[in-house]
CSV table of C-alpha atoms and ligand atoms in Angstrom, one decimal:
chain,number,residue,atom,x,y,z
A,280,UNK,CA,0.0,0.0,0.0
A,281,UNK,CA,1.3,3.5,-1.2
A,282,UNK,CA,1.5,6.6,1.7
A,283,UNK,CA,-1.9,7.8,-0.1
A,284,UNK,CA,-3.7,4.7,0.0
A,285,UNK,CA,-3.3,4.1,3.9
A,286,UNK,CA,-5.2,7.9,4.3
A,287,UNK,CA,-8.3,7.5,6.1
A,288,UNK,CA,-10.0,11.1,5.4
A,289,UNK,CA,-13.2,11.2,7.8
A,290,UNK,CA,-15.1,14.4,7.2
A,291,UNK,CA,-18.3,15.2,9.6
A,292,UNK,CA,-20.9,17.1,8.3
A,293,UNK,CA,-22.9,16.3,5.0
A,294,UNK,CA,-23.9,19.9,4.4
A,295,UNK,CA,-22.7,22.4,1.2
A,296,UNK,CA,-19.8,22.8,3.2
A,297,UNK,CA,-19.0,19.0,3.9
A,298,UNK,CA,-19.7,18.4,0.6
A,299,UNK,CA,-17.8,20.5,-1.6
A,300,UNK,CA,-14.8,20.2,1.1
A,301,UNK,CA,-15.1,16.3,0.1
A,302,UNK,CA,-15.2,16.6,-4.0
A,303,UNK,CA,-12.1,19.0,-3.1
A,304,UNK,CA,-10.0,16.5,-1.5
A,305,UNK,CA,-11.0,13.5,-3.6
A,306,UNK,CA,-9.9,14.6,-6.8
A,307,UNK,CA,-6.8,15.8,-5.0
A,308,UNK,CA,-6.0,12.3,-3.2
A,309,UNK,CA,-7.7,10.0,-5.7
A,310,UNK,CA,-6.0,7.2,-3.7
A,311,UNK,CA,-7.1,8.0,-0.1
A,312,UNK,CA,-10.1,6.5,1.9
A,313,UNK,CA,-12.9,9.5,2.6
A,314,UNK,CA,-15.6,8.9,4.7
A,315,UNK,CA,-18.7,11.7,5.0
A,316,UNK,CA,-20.4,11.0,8.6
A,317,UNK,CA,-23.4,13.5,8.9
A,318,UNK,CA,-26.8,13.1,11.2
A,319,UNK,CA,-28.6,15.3,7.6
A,320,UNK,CA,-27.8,14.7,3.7
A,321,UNK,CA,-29.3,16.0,0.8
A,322,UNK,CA,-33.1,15.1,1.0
A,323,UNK,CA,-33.6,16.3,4.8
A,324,UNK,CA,-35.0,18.9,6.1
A,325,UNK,CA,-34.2,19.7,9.8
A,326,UNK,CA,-33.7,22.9,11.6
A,327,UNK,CA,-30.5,21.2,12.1
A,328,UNK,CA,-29.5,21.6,8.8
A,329,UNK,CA,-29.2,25.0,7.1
A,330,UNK,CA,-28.1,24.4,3.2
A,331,UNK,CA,-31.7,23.1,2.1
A,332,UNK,CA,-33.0,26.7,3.2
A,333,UNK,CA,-30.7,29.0,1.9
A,334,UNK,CA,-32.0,31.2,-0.6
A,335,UNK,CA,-29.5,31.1,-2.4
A,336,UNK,CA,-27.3,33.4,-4.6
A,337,UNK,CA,-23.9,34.6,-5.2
A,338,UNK,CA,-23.8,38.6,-3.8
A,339,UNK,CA,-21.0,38.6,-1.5
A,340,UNK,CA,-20.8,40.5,1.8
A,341,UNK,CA,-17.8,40.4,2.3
A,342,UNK,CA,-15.6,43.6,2.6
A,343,UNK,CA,-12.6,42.7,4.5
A,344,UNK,CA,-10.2,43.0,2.0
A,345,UNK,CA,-8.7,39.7,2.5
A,346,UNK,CA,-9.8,35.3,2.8
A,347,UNK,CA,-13.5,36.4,3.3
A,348,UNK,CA,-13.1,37.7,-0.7
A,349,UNK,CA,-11.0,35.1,-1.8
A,350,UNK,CA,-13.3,32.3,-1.0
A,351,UNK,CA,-16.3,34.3,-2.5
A,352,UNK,CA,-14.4,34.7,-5.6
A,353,UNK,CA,-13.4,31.5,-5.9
A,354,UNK,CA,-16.6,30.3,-5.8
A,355,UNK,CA,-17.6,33.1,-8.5
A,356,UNK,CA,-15.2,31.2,-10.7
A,357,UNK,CA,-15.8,27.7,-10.1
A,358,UNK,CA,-19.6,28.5,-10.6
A,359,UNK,CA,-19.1,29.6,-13.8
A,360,UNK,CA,-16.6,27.2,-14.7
A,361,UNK,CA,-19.0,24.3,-13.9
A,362,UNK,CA,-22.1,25.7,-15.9
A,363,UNK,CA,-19.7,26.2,-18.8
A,364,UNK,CA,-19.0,22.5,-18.4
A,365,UNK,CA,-15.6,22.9,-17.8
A,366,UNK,CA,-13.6,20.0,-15.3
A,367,UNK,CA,-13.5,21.8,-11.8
A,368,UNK,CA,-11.7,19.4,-9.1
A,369,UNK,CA,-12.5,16.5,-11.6
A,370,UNK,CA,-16.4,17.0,-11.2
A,371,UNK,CA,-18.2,18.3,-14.5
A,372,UNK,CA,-21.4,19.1,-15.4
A,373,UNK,CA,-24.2,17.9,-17.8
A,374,UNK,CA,-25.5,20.6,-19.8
A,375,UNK,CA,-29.4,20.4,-20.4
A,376,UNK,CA,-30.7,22.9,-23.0
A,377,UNK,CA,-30.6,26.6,-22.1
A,378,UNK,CA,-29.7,24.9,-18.0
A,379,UNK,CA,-27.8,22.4,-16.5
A,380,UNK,CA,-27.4,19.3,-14.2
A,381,UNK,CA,-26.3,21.1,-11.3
A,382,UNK,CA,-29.5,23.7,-10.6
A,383,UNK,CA,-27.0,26.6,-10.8
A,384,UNK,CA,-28.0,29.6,-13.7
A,385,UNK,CA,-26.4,33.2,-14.4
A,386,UNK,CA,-28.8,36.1,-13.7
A,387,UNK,CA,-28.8,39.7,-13.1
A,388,UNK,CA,-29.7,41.5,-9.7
A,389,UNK,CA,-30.6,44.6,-9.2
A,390,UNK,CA,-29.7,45.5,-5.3
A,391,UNK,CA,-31.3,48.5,-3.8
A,392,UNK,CA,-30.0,50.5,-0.9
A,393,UNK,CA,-31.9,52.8,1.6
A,394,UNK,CA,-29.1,54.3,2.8
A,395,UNK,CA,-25.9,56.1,1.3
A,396,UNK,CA,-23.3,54.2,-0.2
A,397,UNK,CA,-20.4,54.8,2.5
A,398,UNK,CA,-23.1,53.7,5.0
A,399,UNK,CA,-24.2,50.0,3.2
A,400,UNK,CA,-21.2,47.9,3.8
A,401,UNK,CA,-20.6,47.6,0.7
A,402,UNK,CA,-17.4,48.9,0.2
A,403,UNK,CA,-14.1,47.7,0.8
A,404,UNK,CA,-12.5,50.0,3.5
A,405,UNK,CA,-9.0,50.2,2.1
A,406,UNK,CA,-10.1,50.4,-0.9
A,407,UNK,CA,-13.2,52.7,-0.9
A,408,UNK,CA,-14.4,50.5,-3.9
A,409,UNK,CA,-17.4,47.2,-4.3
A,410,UNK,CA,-14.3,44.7,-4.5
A,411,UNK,CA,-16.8,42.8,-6.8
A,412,UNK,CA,-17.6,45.3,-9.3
A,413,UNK,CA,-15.7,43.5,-12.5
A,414,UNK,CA,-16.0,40.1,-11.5
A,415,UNK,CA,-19.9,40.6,-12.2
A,416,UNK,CA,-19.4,42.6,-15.5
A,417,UNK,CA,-19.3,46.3,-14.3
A,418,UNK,CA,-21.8,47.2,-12.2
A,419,UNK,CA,-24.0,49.6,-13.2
A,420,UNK,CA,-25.7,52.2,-11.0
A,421,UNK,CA,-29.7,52.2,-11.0
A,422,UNK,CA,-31.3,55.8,-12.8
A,423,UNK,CA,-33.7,57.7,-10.5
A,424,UNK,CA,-36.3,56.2,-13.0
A,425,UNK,CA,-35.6,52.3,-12.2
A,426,UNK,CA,-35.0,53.1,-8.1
A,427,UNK,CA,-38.5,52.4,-6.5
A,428,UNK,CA,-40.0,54.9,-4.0
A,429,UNK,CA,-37.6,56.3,-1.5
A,430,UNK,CA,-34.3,54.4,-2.3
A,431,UNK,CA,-31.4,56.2,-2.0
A,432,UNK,CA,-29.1,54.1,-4.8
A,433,UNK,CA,-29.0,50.8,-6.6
A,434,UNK,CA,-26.7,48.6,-8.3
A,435,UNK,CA,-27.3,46.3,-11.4
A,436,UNK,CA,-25.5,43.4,-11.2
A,437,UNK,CA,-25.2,42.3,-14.9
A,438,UNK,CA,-24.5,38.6,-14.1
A,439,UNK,CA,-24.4,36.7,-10.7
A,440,UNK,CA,-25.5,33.1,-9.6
A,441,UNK,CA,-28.9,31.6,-8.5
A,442,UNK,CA,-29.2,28.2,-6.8
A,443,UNK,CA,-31.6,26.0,-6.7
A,444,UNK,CA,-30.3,24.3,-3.8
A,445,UNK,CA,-32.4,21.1,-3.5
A,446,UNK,CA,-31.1,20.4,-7.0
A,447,UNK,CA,-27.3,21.7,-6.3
A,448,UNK,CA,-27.2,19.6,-3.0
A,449,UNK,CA,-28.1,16.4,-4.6
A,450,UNK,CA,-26.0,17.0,-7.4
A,451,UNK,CA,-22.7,17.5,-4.7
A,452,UNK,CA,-23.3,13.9,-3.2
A,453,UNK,CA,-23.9,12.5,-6.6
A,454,UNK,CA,-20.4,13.7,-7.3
A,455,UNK,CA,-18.9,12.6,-3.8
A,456,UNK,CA,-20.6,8.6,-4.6
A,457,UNK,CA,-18.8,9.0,-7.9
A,458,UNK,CA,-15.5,9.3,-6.5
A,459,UNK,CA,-16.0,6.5,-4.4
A,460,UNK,CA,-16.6,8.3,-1.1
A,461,UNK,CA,-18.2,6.7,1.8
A,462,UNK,CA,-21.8,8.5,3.6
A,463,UNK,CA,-22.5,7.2,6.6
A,464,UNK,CA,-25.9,8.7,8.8
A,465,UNK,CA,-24.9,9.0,12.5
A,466,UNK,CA,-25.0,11.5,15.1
A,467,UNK,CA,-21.7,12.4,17.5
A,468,UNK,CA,-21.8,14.0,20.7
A,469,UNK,CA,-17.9,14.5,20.0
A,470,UNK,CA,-15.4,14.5,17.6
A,471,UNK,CA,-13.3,12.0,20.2
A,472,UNK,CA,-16.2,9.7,20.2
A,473,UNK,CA,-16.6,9.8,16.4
A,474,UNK,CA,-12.4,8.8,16.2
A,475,UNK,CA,-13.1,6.2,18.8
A,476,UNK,CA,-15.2,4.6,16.0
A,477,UNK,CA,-13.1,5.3,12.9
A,478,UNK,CA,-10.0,4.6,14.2
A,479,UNK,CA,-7.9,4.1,10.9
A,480,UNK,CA,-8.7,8.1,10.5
A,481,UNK,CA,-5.7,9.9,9.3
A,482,UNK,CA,-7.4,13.4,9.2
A,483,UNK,CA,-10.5,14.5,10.2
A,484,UNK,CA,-12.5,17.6,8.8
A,485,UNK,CA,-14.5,19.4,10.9
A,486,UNK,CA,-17.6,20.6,8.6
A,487,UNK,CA,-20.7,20.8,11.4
A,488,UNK,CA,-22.0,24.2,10.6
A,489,UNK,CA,-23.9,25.0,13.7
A,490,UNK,CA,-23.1,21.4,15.2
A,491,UNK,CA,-19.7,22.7,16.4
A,492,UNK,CA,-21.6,24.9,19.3
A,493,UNK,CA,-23.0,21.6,20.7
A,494,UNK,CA,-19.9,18.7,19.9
A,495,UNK,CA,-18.3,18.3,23.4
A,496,UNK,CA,-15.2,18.8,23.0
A,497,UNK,CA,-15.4,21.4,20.0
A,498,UNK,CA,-18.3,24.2,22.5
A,499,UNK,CA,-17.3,27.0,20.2
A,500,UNK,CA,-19.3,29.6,21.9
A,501,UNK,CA,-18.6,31.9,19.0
A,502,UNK,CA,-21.0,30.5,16.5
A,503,UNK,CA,-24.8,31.7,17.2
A,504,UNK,CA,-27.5,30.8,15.0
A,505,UNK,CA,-28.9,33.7,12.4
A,506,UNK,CA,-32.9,32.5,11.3
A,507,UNK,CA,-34.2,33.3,8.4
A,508,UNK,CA,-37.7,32.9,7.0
A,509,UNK,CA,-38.3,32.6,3.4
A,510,UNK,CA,-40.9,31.4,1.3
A,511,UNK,CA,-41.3,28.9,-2.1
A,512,UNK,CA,-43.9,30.8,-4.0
A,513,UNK,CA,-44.9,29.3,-7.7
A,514,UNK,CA,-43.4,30.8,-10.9
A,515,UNK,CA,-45.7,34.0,-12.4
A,516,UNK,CA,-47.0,33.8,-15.3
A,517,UNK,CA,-45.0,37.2,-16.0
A,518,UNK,CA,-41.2,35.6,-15.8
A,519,UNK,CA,-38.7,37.5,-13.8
A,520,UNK,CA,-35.7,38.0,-15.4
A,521,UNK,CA,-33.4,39.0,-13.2
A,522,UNK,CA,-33.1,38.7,-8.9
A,523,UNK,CA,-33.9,41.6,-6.4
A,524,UNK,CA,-32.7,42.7,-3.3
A,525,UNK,CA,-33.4,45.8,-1.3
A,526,UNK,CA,-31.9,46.5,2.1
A,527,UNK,CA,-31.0,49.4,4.3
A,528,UNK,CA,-27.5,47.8,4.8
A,529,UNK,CA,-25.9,44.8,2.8
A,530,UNK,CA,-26.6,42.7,6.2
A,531,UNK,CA,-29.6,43.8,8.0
A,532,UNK,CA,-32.9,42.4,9.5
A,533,UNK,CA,-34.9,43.6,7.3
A,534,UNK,CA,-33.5,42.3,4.0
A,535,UNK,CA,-36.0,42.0,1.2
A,536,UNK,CA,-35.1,39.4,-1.8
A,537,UNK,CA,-37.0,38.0,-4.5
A,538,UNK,CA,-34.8,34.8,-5.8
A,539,UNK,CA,-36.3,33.0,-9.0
A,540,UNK,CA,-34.7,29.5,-8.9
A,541,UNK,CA,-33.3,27.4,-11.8
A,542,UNK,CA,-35.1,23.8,-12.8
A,543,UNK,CA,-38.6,24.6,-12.2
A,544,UNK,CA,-37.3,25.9,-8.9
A,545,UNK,CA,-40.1,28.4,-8.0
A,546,UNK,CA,-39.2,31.6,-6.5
A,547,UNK,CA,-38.1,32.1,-3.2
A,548,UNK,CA,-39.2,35.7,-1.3
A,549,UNK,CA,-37.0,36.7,1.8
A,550,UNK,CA,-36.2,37.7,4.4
A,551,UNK,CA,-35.3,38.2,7.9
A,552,UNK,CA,-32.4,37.9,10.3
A,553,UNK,CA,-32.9,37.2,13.6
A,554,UNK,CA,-29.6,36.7,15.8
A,555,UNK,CA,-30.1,33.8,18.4
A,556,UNK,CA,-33.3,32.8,17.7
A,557,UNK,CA,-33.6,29.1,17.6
A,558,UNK,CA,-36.9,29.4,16.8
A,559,UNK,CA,-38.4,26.6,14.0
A,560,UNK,CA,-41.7,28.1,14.0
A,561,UNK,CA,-43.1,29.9,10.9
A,562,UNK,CA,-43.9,33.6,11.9
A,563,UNK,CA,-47.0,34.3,10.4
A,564,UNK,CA,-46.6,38.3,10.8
A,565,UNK,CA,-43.2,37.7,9.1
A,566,UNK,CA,-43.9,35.8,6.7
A,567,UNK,CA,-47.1,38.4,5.6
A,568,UNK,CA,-44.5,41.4,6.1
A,569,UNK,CA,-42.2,39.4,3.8
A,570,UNK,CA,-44.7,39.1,1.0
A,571,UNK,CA,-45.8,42.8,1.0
A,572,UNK,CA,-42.1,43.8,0.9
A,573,UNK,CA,-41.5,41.2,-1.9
A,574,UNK,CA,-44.5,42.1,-4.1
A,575,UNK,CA,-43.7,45.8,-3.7
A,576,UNK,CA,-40.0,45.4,-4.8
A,577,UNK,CA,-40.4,42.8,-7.9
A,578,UNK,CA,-43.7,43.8,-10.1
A,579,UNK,CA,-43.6,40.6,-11.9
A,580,UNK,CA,-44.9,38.9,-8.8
A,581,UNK,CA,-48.0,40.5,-9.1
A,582,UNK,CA,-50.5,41.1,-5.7
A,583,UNK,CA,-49.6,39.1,-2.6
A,584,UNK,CA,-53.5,38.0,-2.9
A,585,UNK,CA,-52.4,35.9,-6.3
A,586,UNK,CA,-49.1,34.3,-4.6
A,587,UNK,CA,-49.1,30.9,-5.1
A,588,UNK,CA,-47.7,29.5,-1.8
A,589,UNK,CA,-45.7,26.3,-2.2
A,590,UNK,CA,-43.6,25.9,1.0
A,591,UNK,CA,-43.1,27.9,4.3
A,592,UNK,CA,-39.2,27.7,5.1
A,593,UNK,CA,-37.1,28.6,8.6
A,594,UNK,CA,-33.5,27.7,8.5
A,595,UNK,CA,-30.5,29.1,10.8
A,596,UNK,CA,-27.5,30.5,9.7
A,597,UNK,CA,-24.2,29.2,11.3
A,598,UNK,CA,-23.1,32.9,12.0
A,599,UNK,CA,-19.4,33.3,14.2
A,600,UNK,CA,-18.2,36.5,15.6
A,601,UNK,CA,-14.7,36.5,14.1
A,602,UNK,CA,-16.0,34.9,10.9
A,603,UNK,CA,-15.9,31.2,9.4
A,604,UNK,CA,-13.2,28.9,11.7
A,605,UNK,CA,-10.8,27.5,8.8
A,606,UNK,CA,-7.7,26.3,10.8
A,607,UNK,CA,-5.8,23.0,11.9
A,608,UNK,CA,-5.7,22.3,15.1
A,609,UNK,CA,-3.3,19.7,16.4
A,610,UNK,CA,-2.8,18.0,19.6
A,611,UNK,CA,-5.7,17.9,20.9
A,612,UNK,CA,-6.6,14.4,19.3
A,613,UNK,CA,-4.8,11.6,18.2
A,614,UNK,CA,-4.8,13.2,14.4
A,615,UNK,CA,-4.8,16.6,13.2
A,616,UNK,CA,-8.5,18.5,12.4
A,617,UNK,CA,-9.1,21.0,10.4
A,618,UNK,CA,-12.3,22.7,11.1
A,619,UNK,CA,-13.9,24.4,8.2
A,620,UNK,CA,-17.3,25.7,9.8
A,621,UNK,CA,-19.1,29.4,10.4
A,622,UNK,CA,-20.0,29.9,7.0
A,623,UNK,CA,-23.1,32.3,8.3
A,624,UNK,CA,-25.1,33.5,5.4
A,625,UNK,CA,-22.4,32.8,2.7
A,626,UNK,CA,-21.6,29.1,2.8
A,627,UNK,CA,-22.8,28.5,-1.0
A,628,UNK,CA,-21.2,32.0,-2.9
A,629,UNK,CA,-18.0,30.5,-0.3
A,630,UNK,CA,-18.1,26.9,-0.7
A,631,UNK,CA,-15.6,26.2,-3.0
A,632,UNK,CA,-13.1,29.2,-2.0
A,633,UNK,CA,-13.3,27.6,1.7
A,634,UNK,CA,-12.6,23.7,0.3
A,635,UNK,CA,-9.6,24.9,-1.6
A,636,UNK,CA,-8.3,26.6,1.6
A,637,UNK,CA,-9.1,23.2,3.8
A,638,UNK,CA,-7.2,22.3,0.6
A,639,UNK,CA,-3.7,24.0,1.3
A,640,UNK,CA,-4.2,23.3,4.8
A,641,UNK,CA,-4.2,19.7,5.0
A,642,UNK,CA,-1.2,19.9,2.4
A,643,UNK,CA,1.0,22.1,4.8
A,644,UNK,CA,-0.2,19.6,7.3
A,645,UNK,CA,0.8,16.4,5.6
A,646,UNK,CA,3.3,17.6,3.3
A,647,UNK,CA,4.7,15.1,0.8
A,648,UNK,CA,3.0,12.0,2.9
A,649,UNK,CA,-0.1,12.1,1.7
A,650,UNK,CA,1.1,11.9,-1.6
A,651,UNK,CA,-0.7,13.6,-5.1
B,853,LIG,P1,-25.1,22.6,7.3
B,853,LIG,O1,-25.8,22.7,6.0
B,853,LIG,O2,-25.9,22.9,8.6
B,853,LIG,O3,-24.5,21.2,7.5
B,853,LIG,C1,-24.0,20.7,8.7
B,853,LIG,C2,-23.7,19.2,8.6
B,853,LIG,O4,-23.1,18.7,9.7
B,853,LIG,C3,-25.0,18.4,8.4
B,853,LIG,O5,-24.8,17.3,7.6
B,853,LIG,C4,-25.3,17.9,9.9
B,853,LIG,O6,-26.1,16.8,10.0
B,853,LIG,C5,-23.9,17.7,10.3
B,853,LIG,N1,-23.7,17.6,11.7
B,853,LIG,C6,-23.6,18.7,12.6
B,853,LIG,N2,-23.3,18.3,13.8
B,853,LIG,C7,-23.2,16.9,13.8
B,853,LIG,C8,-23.0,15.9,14.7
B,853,LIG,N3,-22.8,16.2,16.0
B,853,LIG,N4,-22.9,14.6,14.3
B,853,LIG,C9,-23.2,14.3,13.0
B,853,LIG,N5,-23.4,15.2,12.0
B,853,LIG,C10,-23.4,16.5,12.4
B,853,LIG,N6,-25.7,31.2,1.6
B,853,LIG,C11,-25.3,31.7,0.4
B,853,LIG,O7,-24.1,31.6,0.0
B,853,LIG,N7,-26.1,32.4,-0.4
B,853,LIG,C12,-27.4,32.7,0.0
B,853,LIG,O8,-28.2,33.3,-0.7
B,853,LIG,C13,-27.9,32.2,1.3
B,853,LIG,N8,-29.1,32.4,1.7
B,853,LIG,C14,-29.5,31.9,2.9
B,853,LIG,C15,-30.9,32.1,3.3
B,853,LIG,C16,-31.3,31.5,4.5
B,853,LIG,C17,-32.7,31.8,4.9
B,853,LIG,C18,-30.4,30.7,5.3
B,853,LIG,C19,-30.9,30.1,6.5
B,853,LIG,C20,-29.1,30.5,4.9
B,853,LIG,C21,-28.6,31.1,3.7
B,853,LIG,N9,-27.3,31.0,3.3
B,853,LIG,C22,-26.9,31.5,2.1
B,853,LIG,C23,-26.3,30.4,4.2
B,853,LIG,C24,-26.0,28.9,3.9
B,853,LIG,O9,-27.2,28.2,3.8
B,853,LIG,C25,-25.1,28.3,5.0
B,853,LIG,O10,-24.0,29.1,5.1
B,853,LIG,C26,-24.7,26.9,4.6
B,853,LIG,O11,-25.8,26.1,4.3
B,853,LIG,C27,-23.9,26.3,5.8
B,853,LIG,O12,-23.5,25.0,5.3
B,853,LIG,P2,-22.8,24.0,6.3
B,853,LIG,O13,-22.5,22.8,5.4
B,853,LIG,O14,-21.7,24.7,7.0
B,853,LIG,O15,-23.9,23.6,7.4
């Protein structure tokens, strides 16, 4: 047996975090052993599980000038490799018409603002610039005209990404069980108990989202849970051709987003962010508030009266004061971790930037023993 081929990669955490971390390191170590060990896959739909609910789209918060915008534009690029079919980490695409396998589509966004530019978040402090602006084709700032009532600016986003994440999830695992890679359903109270029952685990990647606040020996009182309430509404007859948002701030509470999905996905109207609630409950008053402000912001929708309600969603985002945990930690157990969790509202448009950093950690790690 070769170096590579006694690896035992374990990952926990089956999420679009887990996942992509997993297609990542296959391709990389085609020879090694990986495992995926998650409570939730594709298919579920927990409170306990936050990629399912995510809205989702590519329209990066970050602003810090540094990692937070290299995964995001990462991601931006490996999107748009994958629906051009090219080979990203060995996984490729079908194409299917106009669309694709994978439930991922290019689209516009307009993004409105209700306060001045310098007070949105938007900007990169160093920089005093949207760090974004080229990678999405030159943004372009909304006329008085095309700004609805009271908005004080708006950008047009010429092309961004939507995802239709029931679709996008499946297709992930479809990619990990082509490589050969291992799911197992099981709940862990502890990263020690989970290596007490894998013991040929060489590495062990730490993807648990929100888990990693209740795993034993992990308790990182850092991560608090972010809900948000969204709902699945039916296509209109009018289409929408392009995604909205309108927000006082680039991350506020009262974030309204209209979010057509790819593959028949329906449209999903947001939102709301509500720090430490736990909360699973739909919030009727919420979810009325959030239709009024969707209907009000995207005209193709129509009256809230002819909404076609499909589905009533809550999920929690894995937020973390200090940002997303991406770091080895060694020592602690018998084999180094690397825990790749935090991913707050962001884990999709930062999914594959984050993999490809688990990427050059475990490298630095191992060095040449786990061999290429
Ligand atoms: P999860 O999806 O929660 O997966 C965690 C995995 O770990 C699961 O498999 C779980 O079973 C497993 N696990 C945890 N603990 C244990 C344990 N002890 N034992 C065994 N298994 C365990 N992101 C975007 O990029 N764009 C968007 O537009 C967007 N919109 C959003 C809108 C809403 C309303 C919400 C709620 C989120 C949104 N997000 C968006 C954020 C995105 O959904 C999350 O960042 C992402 O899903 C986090 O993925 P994850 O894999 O880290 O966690």
């Amino acid at each position: 047996m070769s170096a590579s081929e006694s690896h035992h990669i374990t990952i926990l955490g089956a999420g679009v975090v887990g996942l992509t971390t997993s297609l990542v390191l296959a391709n990389t170590y085609p020879a090694a052993r990986i495992t995926i060990v998650a409570k939730h896959f594709p298919g579920d739909r927990s409170i306990e599980y936050t990629s399912p609910w995510a809205g989702a789209n590519w329209a990066s918060m970050a602003h810090d000038n540094g990692p937070l915008e290299k995964y995001d534009e990462v991601t931006f690029h490996r999107f748009g490799e994958l629906i051009d079919g090219k080979v990203v980490h060995g996984c490729k695409a079908i194409k299917k018409g106009e669309g694709n396998e994978l439930g991922l589509g290019r689209q516009g966004m307009w993004a409105v603002f209700d306060a001045p530019i310098e007070e949105t978040g938007i900007l990169t402090e160093e920089t005093g610039k949207v760090w974004y602006d080229s990678l999405v084709g030159g943004l372009r700032e909304l006329s008085k005209e095309e700004l609805p009532k009271d908005a004080v600016f708006g950008l047009d986003f010429p092309s961004t990404f939507r995802i239709n994440t029931q679709v996008y999830l499946q297709w992930l695992q479809s990619q990990a069980l082509a490589k050969g890679i291992t799911l197992i359903r099981r709940h862990y109270p502890s990263v020690s108990k989970l290596l007490g029952d894998f013991p040929s685990t060489t590495l062990l990647i730490n993807c648990t989202g929100l888990g990693s606040l209740h795993l034993s020996d992990i308790l990182d009182k850092n991560l608090y849970p972010t809900r948000g309430q969204t709902l699945l509404v039916a296509e209109p007859k009018t289409p929408i051709n392009r995604m909205y948002l309108r927000s006082p701030k680039r991350i506020d509470p009262t974030t309204t987003y209209v979010f057509p999905r790819p593959l028949g996905g329906g449209v999903i109207l947001g939102g709301s962010r509500q720090d430490n609630d736990w909360s699973a409950e739909w919030d009727e008053e919420l979810g009325k508030d959030i239709m009024k402000r969707c209907c009000e912001l995207c005209p193709e929708l129509g009256r809230v009266e002819d909404l076609q309600i499909i589905a009533k969603n809550v999920g929690l985002r894995p937020s973390r004061i200090g940002g997303p945990r991406i770091e080895t930690e060694k020592g602690k157990w018998d084999v180094p971790v690397v825990h790749c969790y935090g991913h707050a509202g962001a884990g999709y448009q930062s999914s594959w930037g984050t993999a490809e950093r688990v990427l050059e950690l475990v490298q630095k790690t191992f060095g040449s023993s786990l061999k290429l």
